[in-house]
PDB file of C-alpha atoms in Angstrom:
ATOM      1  CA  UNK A   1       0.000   0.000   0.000  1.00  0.00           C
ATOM      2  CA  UNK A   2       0.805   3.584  -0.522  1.00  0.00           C
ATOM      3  CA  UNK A   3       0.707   5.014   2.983  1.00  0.00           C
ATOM      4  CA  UNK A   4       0.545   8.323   1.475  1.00  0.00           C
ATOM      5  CA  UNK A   5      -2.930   7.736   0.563  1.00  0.00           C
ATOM      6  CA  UNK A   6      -5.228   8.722   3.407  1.00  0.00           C
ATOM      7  CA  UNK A   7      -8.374   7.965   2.183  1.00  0.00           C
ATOM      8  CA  UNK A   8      -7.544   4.342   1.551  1.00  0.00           C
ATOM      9  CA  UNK A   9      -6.455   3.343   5.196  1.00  0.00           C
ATOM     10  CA  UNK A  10      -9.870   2.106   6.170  1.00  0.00           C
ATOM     11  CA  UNK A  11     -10.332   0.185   3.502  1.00  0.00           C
ATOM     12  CA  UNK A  12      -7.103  -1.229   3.711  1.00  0.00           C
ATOM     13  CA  UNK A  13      -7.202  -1.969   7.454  1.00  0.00           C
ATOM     14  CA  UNK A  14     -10.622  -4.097   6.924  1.00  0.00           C
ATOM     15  CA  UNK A  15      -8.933  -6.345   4.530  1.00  0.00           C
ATOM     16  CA  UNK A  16      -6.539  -7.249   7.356  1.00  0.00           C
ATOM     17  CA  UNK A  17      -9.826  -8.044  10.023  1.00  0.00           C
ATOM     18  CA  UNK A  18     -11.809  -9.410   7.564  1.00  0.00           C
ATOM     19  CA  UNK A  19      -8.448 -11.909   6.734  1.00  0.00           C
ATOM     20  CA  UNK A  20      -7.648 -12.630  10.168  1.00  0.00           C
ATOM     21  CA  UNK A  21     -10.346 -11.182  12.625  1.00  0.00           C
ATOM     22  CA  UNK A  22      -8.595  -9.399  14.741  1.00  0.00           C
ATOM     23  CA  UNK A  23      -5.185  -6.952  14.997  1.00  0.00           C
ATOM     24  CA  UNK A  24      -2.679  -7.378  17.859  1.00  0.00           C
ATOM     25  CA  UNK A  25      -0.218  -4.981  17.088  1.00  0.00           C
ATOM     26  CA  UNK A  26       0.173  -2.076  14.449  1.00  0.00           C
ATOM     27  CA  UNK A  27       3.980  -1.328  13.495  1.00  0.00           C
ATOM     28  CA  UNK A  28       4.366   1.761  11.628  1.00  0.00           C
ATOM     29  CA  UNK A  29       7.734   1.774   9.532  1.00  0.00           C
ATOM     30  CA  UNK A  30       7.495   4.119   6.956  1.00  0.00           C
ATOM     31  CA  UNK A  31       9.547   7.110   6.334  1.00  0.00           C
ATOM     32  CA  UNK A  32      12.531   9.074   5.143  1.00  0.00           C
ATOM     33  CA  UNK A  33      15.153  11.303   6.333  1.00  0.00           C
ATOM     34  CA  UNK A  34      16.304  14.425   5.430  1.00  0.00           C
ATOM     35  CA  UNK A  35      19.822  16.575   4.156  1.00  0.00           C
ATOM     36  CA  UNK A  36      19.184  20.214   4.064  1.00  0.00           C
ATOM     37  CA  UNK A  37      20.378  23.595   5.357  1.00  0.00           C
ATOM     38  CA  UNK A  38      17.931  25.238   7.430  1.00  0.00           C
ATOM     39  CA  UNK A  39      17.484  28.370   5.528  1.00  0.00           C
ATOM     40  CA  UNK A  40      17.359  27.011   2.354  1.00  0.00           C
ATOM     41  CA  UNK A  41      14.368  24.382   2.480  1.00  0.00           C
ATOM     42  CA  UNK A  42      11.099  25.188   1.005  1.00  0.00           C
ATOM     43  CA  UNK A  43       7.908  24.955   2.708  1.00  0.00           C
ATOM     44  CA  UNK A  44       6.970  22.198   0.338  1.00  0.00           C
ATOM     45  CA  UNK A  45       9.401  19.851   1.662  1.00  0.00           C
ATOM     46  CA  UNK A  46       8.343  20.128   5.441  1.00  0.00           C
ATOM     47  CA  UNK A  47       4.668  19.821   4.129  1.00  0.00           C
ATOM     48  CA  UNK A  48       6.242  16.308   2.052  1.00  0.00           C
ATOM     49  CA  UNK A  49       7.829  15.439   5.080  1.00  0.00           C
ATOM     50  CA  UNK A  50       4.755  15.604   7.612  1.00  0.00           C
ATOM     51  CA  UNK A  51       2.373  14.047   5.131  1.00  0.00           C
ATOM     52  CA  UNK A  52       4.538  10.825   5.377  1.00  0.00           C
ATOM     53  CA  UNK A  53       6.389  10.675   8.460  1.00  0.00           C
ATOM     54  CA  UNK A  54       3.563  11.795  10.341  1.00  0.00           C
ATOM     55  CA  UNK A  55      -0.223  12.527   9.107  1.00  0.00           C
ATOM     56  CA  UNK A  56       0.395   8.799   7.264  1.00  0.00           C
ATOM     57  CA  UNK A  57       1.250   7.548  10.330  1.00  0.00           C
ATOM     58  CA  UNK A  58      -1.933   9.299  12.460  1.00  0.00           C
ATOM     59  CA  UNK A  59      -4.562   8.480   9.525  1.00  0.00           C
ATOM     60  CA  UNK A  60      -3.047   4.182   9.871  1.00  0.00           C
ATOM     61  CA  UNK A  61      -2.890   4.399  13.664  1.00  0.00           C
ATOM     62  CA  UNK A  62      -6.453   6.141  14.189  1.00  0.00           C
ATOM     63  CA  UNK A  63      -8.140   3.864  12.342  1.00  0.00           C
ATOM     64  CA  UNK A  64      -6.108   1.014  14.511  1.00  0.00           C
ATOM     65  CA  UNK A  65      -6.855   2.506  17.966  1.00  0.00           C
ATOM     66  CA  UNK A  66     -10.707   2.406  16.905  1.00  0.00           C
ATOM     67  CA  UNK A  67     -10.328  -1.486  16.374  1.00  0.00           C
ATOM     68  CA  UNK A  68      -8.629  -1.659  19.696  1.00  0.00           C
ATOM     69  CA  UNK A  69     -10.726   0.277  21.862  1.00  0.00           C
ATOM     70  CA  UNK A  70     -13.296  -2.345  20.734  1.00  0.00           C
ATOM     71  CA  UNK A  71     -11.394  -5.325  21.448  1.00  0.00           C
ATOM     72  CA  UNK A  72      -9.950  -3.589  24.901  1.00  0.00           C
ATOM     73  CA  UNK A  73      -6.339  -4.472  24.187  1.00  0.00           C
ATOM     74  CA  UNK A  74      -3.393  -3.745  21.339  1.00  0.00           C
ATOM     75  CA  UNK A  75      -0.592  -2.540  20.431  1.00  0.00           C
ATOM     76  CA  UNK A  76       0.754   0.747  18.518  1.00  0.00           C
ATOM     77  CA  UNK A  77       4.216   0.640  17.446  1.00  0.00           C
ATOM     78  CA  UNK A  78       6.015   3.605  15.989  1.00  0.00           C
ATOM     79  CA  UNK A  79       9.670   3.750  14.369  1.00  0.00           C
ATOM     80  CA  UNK A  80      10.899   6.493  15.665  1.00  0.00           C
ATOM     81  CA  UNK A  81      14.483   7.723  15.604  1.00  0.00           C
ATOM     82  CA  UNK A  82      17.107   9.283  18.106  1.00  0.00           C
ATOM     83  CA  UNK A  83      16.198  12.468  15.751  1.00  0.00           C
ATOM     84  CA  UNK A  84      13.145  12.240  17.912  1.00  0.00           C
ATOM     85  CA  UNK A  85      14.670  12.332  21.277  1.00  0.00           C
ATOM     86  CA  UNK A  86      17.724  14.699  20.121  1.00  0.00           C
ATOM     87  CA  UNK A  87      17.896  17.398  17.530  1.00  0.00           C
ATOM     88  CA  UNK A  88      20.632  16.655  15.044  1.00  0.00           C
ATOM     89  CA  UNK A  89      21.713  19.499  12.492  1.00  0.00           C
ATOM     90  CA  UNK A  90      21.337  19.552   8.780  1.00  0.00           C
ATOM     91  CA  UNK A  91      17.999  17.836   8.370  1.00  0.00           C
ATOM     92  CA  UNK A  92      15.440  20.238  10.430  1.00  0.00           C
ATOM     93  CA  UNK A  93      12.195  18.470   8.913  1.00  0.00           C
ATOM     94  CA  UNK A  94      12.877  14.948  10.094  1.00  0.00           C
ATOM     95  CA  UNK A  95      13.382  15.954  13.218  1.00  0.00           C
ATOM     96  CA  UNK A  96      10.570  18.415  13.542  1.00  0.00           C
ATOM     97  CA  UNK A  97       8.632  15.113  12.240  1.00  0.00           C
ATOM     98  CA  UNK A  98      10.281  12.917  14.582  1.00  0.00           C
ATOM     99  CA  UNK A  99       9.791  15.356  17.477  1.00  0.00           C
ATOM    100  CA  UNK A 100       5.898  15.190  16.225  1.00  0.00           C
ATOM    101  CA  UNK A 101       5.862  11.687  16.526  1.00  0.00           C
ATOM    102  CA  UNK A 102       6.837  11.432  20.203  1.00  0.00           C
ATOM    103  CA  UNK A 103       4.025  14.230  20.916  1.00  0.00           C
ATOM    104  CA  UNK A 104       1.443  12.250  19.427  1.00  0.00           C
ATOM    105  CA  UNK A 105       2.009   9.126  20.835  1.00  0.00           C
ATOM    106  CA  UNK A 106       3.276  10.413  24.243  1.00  0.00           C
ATOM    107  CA  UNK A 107      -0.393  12.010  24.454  1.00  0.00           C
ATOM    108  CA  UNK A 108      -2.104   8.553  22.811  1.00  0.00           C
ATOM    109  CA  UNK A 109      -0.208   6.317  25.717  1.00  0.00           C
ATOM    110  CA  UNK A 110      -1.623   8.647  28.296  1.00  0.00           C
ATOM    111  CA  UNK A 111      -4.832   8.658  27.122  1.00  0.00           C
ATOM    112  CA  UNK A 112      -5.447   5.124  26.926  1.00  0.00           C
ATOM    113  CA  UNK A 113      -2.805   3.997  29.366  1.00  0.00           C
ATOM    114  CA  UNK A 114      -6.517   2.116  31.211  1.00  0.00           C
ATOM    115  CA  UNK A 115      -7.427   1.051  28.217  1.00  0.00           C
ATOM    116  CA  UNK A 116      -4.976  -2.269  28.008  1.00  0.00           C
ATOM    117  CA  UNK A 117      -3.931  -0.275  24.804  1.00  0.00           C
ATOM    118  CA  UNK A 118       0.350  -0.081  24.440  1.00  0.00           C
ATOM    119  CA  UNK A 119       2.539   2.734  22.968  1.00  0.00           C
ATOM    120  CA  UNK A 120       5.676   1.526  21.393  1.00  0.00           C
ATOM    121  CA  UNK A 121       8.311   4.502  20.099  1.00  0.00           C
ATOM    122  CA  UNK A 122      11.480   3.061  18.580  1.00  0.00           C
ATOM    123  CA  UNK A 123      14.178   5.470  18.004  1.00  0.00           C
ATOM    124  CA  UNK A 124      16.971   3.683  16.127  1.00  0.00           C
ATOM    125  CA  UNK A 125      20.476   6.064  15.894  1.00  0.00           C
ATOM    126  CA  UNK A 126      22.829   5.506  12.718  1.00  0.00           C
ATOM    127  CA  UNK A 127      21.622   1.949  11.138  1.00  0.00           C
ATOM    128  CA  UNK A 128      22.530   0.437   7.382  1.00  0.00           C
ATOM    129  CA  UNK A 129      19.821   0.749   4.926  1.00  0.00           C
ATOM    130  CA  UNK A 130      19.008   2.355   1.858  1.00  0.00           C
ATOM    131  CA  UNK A 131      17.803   5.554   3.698  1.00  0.00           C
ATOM    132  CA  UNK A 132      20.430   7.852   3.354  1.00  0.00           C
ATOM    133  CA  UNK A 133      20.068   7.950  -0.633  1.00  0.00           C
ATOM    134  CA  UNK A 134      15.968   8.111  -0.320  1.00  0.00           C
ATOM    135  CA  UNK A 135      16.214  11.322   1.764  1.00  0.00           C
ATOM    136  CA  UNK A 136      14.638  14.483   1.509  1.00  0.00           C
ATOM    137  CA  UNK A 137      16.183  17.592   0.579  1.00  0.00           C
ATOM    138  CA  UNK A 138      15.989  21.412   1.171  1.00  0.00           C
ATOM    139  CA  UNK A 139      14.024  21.306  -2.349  1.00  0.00           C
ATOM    140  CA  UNK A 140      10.210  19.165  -3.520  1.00  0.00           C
ATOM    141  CA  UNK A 141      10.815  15.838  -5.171  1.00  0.00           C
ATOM    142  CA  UNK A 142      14.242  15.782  -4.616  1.00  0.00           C
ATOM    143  CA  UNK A 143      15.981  12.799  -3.177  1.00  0.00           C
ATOM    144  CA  UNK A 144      19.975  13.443  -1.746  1.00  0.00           C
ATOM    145  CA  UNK A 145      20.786  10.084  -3.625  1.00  0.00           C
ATOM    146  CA  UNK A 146      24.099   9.588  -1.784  1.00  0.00           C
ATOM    147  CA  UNK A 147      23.847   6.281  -0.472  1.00  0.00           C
ATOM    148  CA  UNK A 148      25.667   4.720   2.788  1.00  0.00           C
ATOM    149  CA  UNK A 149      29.094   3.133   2.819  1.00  0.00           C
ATOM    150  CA  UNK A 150      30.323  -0.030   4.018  1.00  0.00           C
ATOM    151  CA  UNK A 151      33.131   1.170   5.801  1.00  0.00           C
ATOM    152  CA  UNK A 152      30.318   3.516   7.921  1.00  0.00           C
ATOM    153  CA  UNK A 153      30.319   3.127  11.197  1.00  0.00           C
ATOM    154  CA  UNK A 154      26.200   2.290  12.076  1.00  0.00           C
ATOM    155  CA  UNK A 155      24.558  -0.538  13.585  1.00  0.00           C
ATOM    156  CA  UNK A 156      23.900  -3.429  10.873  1.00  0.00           C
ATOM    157  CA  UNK A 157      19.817  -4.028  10.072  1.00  0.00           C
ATOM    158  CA  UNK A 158      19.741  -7.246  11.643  1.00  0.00           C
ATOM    159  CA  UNK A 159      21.056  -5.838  15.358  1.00  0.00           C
ATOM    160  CA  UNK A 160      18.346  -2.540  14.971  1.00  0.00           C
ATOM    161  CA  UNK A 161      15.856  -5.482  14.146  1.00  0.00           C
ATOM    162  CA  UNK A 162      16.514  -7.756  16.868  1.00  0.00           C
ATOM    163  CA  UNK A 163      16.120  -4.737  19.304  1.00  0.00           C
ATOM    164  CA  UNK A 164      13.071  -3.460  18.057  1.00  0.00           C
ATOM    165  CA  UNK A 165      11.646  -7.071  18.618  1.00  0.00           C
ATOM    166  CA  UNK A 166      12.850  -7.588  21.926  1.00  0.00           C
ATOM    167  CA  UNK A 167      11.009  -3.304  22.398  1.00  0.00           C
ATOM    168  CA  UNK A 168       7.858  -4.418  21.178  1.00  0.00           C
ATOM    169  CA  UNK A 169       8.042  -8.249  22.504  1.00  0.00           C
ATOM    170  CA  UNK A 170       8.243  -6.232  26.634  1.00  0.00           C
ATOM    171  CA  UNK A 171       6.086  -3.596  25.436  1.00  0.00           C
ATOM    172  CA  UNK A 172       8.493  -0.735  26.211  1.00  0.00           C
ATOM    173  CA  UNK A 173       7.545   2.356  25.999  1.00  0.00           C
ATOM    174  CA  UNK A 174      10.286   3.784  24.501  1.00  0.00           C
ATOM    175  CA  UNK A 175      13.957   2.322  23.190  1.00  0.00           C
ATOM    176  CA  UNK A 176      16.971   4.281  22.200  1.00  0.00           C
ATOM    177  CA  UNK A 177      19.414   1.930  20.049  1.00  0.00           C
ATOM    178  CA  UNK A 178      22.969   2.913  18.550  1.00  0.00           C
ATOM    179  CA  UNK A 179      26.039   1.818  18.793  1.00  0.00           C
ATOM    180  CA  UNK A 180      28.646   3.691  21.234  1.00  0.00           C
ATOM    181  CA  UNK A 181      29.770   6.417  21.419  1.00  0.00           C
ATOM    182  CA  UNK A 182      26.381   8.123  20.037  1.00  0.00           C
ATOM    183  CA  UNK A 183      24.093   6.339  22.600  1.00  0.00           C
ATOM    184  CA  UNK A 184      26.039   7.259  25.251  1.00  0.00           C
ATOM    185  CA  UNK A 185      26.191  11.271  23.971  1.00  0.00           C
ATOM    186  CA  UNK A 186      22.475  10.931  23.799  1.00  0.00           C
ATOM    187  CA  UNK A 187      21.867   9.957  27.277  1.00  0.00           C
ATOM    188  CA  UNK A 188      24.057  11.789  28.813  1.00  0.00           C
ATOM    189  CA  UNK A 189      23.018  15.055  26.668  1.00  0.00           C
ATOM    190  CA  UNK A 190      19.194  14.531  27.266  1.00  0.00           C
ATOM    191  CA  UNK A 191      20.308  13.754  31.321  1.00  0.00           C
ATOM    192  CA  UNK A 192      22.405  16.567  31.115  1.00  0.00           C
ATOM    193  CA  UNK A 193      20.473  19.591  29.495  1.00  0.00           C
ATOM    194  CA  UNK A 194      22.708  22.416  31.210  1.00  0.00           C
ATOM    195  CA  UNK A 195      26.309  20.959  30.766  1.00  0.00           C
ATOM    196  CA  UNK A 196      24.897  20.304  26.744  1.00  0.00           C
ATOM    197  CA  UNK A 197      24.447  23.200  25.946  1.00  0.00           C
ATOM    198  CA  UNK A 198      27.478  23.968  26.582  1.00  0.00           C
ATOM    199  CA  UNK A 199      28.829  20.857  25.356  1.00  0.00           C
ATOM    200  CA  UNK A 200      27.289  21.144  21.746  1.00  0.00           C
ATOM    201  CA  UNK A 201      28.475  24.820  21.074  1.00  0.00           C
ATOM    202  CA  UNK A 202      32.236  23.088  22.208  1.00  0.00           C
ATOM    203  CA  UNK A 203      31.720  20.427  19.873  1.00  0.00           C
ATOM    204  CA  UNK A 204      30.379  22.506  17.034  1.00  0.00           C
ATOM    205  CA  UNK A 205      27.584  20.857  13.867  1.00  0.00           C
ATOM    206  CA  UNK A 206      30.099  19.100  11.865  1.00  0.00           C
ATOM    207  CA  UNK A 207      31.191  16.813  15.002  1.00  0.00           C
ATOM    208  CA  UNK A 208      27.256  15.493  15.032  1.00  0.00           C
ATOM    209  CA  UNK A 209      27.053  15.381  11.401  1.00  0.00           C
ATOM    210  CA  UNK A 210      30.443  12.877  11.496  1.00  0.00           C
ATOM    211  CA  UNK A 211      28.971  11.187  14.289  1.00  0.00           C
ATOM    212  CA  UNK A 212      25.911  10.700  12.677  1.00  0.00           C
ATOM    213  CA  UNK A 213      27.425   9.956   9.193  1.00  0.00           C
ATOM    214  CA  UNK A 214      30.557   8.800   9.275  1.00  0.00           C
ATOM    215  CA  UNK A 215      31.814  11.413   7.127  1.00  0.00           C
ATOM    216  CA  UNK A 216      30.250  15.150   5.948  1.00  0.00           C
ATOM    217  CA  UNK A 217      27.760  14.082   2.470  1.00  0.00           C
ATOM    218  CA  UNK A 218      26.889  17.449   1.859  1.00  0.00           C
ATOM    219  CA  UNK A 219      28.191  20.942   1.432  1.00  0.00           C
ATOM    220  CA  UNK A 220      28.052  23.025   4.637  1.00  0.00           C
ATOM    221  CA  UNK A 221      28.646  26.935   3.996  1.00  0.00           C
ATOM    222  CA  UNK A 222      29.312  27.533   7.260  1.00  0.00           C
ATOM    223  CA  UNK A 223      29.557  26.178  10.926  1.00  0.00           C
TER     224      UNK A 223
END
């Protein structure tokens, strides 16, 4: 399915309960990333970017959370990102996405936290897939098209994989997964608001980027 079109959700979600009768858990997984300068990304893109990263997501999970509240019990799972948890420079409608995402569901877990109903965020750091070369730009239908290296330092697909199973398997609420040093930067800088502040003007945008990247992809004008 397209998740990009809305108006089809219900019709696609009653195909899967008139196949097997019931939902237990909803995973939503689609999405792409972003490399842009700030300044220099058209409206259209962050209006792109929502309409798939997040009002997708909403329409799907909704329409989900309906069927639940009728069965009293089920699961919402939502790939996330550390993007989500942590602002990260050069791609500032992800993470206003991201950061969208853990609003949403943050309010849905509190709502129906009586309800038997579970909210699942996973928020997966640097990981190898094809979605560095799908990602957004600054400009509309544009895709960077750079793709990932081997000799990148990220977390291979099968360890992200395992860990969001063993997330959604204990129900977590949320899970942070990278591999050092990034995860322990984000928990100390989220633990730590204060001292990282201080510590990310030290540090600078292109240490992030690398950290994030392996290497600088794009052209940065200026730090």
């Amino acid at each position: 399915m397209d998740v990009l079109e809305v108006e089809k959700h219900k019709a696609y979600f009653q195909q899967v309960i008139d196949h097997f009768g019931h939902l237990d858990v909803l995973v939503n997984n689609a999405g792409r990333s972003q490399r842009a300068i700030w300044e220099e990304i058209e409206l259209a893109v962050d209006k792109e970017m929502f309409n798939l990263n997040v009002f997708s997501v909403l329409s799907l999970s909704r329409i989900a959370v309906q069927h639940f509240m009728k069965q009293n019990e089920g699961h919402i799972v939502v790939t996330s990102s550390l993007a989500g948890v942590m602002a990260a420079p050069y791609s500032a409608s992800y993470i206003g996405a991201k950061h969208a995402i853990h609003g949403y569901f943050d309010a849905l877990r509190l709502e129906k936290m009586m309800h038997n109903i579970t909210v699942t965020l996973l928020c997966p750091g640097p990981v190898f897939s094809n979605i560095l070369a799908d990602s957004f730009t600054g400009r509309p239908k544009e895709k960077f098209g750079k793709p990932m290296e081997i000799t990148d330092r990220r977390m291979s697909t099968e360890r992200c994989g395992h860990l969001c199973a063993v997330a959604i398997a204990n129900k977590l609420d949320e899970a942070w997964m990278a591999l050092p040093p990034i995860i322990f930067m984000v928990h100390f800088l989220i633990c730590y608001p204060n001292v990282a502040s201080l510590v990310t003007r030290f540090l600078g945008p292109k240490f992030f980027v690398k950290m994030r990247d392996t290497k600088v992809r794009m052209e940065i004008k200026s730090d």
